[in-house]
Tab-separated table of C-alpha atoms in Angstrom:
chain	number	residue	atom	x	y	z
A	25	UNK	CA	0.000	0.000	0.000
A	26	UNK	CA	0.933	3.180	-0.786
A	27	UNK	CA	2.849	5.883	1.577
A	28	UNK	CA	1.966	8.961	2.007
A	29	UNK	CA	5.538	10.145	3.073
A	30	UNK	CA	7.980	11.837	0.846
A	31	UNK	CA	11.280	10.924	0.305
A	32	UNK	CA	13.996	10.686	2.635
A	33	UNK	CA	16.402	13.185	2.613
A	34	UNK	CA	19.569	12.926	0.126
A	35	UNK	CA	17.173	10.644	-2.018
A	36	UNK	CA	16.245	11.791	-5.781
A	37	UNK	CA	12.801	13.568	-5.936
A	38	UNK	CA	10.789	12.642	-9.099
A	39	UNK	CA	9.859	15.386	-10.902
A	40	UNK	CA	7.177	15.260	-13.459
A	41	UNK	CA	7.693	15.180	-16.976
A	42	UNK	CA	6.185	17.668	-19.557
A	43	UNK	CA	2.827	17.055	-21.069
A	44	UNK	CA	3.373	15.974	-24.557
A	45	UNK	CA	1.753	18.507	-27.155
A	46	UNK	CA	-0.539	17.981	-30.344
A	47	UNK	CA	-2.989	14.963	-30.871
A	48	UNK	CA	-0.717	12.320	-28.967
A	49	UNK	CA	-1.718	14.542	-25.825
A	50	UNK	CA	-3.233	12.834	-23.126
A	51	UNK	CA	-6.401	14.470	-21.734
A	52	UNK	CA	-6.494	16.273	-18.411
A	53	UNK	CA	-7.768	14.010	-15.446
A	54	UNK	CA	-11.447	14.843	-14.675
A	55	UNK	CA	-11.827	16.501	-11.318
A	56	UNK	CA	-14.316	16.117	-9.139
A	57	UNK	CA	-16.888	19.087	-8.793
A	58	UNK	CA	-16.781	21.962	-6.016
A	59	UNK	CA	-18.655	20.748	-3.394
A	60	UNK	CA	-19.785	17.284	-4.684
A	61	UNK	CA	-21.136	14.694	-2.414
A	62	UNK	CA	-18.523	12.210	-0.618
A	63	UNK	CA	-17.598	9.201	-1.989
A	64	UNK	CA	-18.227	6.277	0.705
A	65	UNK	CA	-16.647	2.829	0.074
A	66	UNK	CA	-18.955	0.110	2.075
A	67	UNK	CA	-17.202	-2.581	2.903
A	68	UNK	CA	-18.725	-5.923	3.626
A	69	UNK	CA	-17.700	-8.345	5.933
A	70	UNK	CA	-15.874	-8.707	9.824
A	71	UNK	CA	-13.368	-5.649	9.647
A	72	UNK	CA	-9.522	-6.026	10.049
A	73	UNK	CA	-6.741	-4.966	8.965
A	74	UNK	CA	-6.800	-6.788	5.768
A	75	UNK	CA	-9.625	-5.138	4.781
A	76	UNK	CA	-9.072	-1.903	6.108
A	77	UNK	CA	-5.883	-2.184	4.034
A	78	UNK	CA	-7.842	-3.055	0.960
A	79	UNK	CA	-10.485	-0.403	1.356
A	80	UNK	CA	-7.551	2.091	1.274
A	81	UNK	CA	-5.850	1.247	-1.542
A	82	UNK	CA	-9.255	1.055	-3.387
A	83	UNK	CA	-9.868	4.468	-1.926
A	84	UNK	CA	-5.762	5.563	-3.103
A	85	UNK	CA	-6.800	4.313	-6.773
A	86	UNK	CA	-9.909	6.197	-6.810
A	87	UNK	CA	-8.452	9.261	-5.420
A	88	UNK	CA	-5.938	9.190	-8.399
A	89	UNK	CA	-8.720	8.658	-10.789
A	90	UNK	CA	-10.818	11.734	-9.929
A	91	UNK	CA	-8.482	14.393	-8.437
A	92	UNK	CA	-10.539	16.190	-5.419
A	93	UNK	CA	-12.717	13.422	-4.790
A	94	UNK	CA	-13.745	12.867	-0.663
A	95	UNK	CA	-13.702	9.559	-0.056
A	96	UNK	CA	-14.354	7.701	3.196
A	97	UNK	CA	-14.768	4.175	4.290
A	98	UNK	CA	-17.601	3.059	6.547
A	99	UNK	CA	-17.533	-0.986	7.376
A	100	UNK	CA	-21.028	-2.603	7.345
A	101	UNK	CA	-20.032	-4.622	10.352
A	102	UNK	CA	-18.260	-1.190	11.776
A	103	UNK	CA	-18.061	0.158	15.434
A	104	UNK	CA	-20.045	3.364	16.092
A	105	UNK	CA	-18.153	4.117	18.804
A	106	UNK	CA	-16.331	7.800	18.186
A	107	UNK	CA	-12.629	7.048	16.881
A	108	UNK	CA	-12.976	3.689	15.733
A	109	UNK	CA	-10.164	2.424	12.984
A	110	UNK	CA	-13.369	0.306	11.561
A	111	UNK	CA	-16.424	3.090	11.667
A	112	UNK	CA	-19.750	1.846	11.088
A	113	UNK	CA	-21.187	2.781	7.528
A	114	UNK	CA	-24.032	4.747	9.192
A	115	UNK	CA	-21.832	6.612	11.709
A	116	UNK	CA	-19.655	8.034	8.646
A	117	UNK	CA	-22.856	9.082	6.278
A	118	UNK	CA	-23.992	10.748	9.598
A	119	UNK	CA	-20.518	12.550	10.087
A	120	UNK	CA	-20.481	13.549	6.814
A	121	UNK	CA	-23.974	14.810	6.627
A	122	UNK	CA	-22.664	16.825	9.846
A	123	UNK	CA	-19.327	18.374	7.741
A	124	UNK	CA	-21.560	19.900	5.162
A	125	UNK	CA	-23.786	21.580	7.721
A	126	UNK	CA	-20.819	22.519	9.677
A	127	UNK	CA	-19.220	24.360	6.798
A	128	UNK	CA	-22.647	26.028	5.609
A	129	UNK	CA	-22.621	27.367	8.508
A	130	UNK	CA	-19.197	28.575	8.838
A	131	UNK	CA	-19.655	30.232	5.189
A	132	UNK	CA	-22.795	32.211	5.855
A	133	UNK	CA	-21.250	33.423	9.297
A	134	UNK	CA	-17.909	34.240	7.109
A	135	UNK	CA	-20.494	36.280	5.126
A	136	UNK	CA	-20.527	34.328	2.179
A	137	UNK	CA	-23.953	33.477	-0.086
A	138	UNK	CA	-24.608	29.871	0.331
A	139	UNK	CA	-26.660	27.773	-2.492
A	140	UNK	CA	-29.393	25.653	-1.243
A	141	UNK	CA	-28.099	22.158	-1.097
A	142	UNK	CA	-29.580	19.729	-3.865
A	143	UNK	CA	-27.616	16.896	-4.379
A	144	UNK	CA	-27.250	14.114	-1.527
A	145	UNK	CA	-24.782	14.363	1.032
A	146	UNK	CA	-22.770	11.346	0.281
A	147	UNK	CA	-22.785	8.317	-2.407
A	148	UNK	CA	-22.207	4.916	-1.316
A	149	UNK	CA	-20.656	2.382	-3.612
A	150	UNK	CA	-20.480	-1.318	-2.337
A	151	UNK	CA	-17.564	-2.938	-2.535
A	152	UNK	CA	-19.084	-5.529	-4.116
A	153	UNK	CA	-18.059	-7.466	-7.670
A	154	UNK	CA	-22.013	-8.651	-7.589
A	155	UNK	CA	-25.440	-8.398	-6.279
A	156	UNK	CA	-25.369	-9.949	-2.902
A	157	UNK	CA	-28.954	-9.714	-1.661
A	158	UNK	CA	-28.619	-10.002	2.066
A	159	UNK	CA	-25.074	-7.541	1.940
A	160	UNK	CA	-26.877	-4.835	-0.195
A	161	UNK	CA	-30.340	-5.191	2.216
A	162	UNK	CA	-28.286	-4.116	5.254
A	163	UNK	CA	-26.503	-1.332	3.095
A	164	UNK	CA	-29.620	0.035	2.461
A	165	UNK	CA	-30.715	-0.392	6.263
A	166	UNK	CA	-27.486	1.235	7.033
A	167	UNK	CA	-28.281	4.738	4.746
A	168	UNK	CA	-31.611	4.879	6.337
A	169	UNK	CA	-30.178	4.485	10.463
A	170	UNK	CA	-28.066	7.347	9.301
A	171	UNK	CA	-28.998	11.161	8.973
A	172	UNK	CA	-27.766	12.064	6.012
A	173	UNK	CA	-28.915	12.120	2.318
A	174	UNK	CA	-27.380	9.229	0.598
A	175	UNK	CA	-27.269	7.715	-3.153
A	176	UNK	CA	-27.143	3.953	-3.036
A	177	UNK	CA	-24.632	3.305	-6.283
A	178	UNK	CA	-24.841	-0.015	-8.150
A	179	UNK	CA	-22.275	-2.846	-7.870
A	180	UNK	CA	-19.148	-2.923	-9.776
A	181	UNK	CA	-20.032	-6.118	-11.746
A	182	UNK	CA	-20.533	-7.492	-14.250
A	183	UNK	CA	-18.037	-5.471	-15.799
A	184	UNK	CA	-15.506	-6.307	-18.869
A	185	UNK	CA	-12.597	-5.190	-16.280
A	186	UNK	CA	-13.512	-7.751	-13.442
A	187	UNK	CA	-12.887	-10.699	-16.415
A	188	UNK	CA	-9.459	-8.890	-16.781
A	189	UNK	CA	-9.033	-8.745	-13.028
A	190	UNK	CA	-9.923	-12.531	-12.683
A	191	UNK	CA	-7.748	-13.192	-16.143
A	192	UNK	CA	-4.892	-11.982	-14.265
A	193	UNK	CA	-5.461	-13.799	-10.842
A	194	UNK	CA	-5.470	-16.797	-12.718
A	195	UNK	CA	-2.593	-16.130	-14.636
A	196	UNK	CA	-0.912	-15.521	-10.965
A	197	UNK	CA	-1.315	-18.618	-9.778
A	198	UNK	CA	0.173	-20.375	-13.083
A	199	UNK	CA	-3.726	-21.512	-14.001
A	200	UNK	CA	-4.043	-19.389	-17.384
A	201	UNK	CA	-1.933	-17.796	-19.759
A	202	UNK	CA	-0.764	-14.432	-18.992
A	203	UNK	CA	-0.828	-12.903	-22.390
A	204	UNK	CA	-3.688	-13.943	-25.086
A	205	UNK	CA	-1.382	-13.017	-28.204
A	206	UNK	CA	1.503	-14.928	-27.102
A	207	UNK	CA	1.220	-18.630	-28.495
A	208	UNK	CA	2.849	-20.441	-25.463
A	209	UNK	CA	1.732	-22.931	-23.137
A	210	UNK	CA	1.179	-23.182	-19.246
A	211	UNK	CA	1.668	-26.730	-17.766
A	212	UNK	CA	-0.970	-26.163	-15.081
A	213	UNK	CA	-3.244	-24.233	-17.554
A	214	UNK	CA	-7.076	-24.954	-17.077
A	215	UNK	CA	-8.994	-26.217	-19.531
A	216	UNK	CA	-12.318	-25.291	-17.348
A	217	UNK	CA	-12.936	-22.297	-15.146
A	218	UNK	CA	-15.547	-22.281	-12.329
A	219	UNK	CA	-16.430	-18.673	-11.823
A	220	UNK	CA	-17.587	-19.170	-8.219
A	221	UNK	CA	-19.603	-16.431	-5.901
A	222	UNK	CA	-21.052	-15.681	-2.869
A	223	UNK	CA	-24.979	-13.717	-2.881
A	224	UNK	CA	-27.624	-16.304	-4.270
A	225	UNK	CA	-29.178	-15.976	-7.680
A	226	UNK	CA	-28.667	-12.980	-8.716
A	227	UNK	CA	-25.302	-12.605	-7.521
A	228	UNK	CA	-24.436	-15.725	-10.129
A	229	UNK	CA	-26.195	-14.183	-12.858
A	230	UNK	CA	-23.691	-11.207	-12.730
A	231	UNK	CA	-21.053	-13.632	-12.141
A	232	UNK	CA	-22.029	-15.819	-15.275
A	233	UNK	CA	-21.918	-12.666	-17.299
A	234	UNK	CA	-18.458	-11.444	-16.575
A	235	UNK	CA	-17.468	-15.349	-16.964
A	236	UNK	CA	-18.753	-15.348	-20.527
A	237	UNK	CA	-15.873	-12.492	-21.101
A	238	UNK	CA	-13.520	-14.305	-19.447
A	239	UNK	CA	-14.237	-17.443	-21.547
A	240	UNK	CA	-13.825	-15.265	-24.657
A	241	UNK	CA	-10.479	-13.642	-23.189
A	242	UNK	CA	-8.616	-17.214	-22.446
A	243	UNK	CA	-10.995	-19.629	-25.065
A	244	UNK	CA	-11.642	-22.337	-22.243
A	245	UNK	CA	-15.059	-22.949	-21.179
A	246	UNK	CA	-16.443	-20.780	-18.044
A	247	UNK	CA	-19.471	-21.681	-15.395
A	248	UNK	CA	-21.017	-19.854	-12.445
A	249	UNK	CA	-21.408	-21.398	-9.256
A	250	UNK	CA	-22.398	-19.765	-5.922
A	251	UNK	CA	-20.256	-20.956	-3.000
A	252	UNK	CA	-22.714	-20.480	-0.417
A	253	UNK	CA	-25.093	-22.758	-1.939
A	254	UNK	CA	-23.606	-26.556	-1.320
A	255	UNK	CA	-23.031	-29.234	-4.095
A	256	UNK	CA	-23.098	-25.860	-6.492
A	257	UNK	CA	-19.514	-26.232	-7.077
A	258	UNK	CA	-19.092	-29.651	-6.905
A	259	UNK	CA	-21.912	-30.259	-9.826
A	260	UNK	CA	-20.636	-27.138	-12.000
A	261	UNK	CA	-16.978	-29.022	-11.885
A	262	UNK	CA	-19.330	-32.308	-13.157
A	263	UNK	CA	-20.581	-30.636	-15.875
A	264	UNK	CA	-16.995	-29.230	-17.185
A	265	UNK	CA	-15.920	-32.518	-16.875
A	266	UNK	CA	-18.673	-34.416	-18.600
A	267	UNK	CA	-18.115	-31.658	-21.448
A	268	UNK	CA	-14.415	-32.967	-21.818
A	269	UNK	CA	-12.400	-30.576	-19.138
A	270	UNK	CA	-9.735	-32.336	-17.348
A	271	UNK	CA	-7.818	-29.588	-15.676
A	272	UNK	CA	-10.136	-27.427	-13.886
A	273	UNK	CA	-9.241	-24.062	-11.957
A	274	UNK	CA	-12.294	-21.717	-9.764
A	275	UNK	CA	-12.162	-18.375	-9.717
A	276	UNK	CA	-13.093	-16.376	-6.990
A	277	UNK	CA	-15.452	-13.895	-8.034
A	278	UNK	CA	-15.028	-11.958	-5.201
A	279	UNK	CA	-13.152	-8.892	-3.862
A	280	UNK	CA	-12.241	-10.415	-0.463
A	281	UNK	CA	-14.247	-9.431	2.376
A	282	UNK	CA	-17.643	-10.597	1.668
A	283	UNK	CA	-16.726	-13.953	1.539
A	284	UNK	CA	-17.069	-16.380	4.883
A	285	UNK	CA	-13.474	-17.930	5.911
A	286	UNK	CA	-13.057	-21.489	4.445
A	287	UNK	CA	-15.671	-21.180	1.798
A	288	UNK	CA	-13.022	-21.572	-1.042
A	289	UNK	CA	-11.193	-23.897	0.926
A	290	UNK	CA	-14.177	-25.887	1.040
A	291	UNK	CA	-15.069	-25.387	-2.730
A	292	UNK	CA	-12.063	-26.287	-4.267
A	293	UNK	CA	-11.990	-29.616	-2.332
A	294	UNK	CA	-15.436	-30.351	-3.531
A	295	UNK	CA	-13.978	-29.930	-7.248
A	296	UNK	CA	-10.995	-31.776	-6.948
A	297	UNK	CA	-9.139	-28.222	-8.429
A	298	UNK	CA	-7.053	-25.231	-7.281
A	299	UNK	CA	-8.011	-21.996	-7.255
A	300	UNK	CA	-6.814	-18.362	-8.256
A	301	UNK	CA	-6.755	-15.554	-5.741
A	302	UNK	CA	-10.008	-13.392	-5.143
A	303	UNK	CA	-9.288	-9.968	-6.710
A	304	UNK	CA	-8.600	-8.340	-3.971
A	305	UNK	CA	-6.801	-4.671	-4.252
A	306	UNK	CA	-6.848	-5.146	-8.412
A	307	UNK	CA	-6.394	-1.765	-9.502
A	308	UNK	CA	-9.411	-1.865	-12.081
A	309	UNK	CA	-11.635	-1.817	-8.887
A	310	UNK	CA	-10.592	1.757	-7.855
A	311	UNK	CA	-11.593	2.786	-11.377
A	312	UNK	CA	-15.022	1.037	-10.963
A	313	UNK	CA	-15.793	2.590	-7.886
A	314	UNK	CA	-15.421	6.156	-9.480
A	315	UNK	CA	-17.240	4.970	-12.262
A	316	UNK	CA	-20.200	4.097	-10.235
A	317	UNK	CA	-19.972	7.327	-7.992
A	318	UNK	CA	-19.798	9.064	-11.274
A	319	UNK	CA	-23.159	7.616	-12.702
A	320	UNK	CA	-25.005	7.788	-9.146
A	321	UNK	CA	-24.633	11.257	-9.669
A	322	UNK	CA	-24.939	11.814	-13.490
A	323	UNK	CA	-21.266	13.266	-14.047
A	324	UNK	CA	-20.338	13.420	-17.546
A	325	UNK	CA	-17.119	14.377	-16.236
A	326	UNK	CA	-16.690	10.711	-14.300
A	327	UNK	CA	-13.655	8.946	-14.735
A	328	UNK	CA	-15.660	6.112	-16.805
A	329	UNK	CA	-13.761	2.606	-16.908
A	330	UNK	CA	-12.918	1.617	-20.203
């Protein structure tokens, strides 16, 4: 993760380099409006310091993608005591709710004309790769215990760059090629990928979307399964193998904290298969969660994943 710290002192300091003129310019980073609502990351899940960890480095990559942007973290299973290193999602919305009052306040005193707020205080993007049912019902639960005005944004999946994100896990653990245009071979290389998620039906529906891209990425065939469900895994790995797989690899369609301990221990003992790593801090999902801020609030300006 990174530092915020400079460098030490003797050390080289990296300067930046010019902006290249003419068409082969890049375009300025959008910036996020004056005033514009906070950007709260809900995270799923027991905290710890794992996920804490993760959350920030989402938060870093976000931060990076649209320049000015408040963002905040609020843990679904948080503390609401005052201070906490894992807040509760509904004591942050509140505290932000109480910043922007706070500095109305300060500005009209200052003598300054202050616009009548319209846009909610805060928008809250899971951290969430699907549609978990149960997660996203005590999200919602969380907004209303709260004081504040709050846009619920979608999830991040399914989304072209979670198939790259689960592309490269794979790749990680030795289970896919790395590169699609190189024509070399992996010994361990699947043949048959169980896409594998947590969040009943709906939450494999997104998962079997985002698995069809993945299928087209590495040209191996790709199933959903939920891991919450039992025998889901085990009878998806039947079906690849009654299809002709014979080295089969699951991929965890998940970000990390929404997921019970031992679930993909369990899953990938069912199969008979290893498995990649969940996605974890990939650094598409920073970009997603700006994107979905971004649409919550109908910025043209939003740093839109490609």
């Amino acid at each position: 993760m990174s530092s915020p710290t400079g460098p030490a002192n003797g050390l080289p300091v990296r300067m930046p380099r010019p902006r290249p003129a003419g068409r082969h310019r890049r375009p300025e980073p959008a910036v996020a409006p004056e005033g514009a609502p906070a950007l709260v990351l809900a995270v799923p899940g027991a905290p710890s310091a794992a996920s804490r960890g993760l959350a920030e480095e989402i938060v870093s990559i976000g931060r990076s993608e649209l320049p000015g942007l408040d963002a905040r973290i609020g843990f679904l299973e948080g503390d609401d005591a005052e201070g906490s290193e894992f807040p509760a999602l509904s004591r942050v919305l509140t505290s932000v709710a109480g910043e922007r009052i706070a500095r109305a306040e300060f500005a009209r005193a200052a003598g300054h004309e202050v616009p009548a707020q319209t846009g909610p205080d805060a928008v809250v993007v899971p951290l969430l790769a699907g549609p978990d049912a149960d997660l996203l019902r005590r999200m919602r639960q969380a907004v209303m215990d709260s004081s504040a005005a709050v846009e619920l944004a979608e999830v991040l999946g399914p989304h072209p760059l979670l198939a790259e994100g689960l592309h490269v896990r794979l790749s990680e653990a030795g289970l896919a090629r790395a590169d699609r245009a190189r024509l070399f071979t992996v010994t361990t290389a699947a043949d048959g990928i169980i896409v594998a998620t947590t969040g009943g039906a709906e939450a494999v529906q997104a998962a079997a979307v985002t698995g069809m891209l993945l299928a087209a990425r590495l040209a191996v065939p790709v199933k959903a399964a939920a891991l919450d469900q039992e025998g889901s895994v085990a009878a998806v790995a039947e079906q690849l193998r009654s299809e002709g797989s014979t080295q089969l690899a699951l991929a965890p369609y998940l970000i990390g904290p929404e997921a019970a301990e031992g679930l993909l221990d369990t899953a990938c003992k069912e199969a008979d298969c290893a498995a990649a790593e969940v996605l974890g801090a990939y650094s598409a999902l920073g970009k997603l969660v700006v994107t979905q801020y971004s649409a919550a609030l109908g910025l043209a300006q939003g740093a839109a994943a490609h």
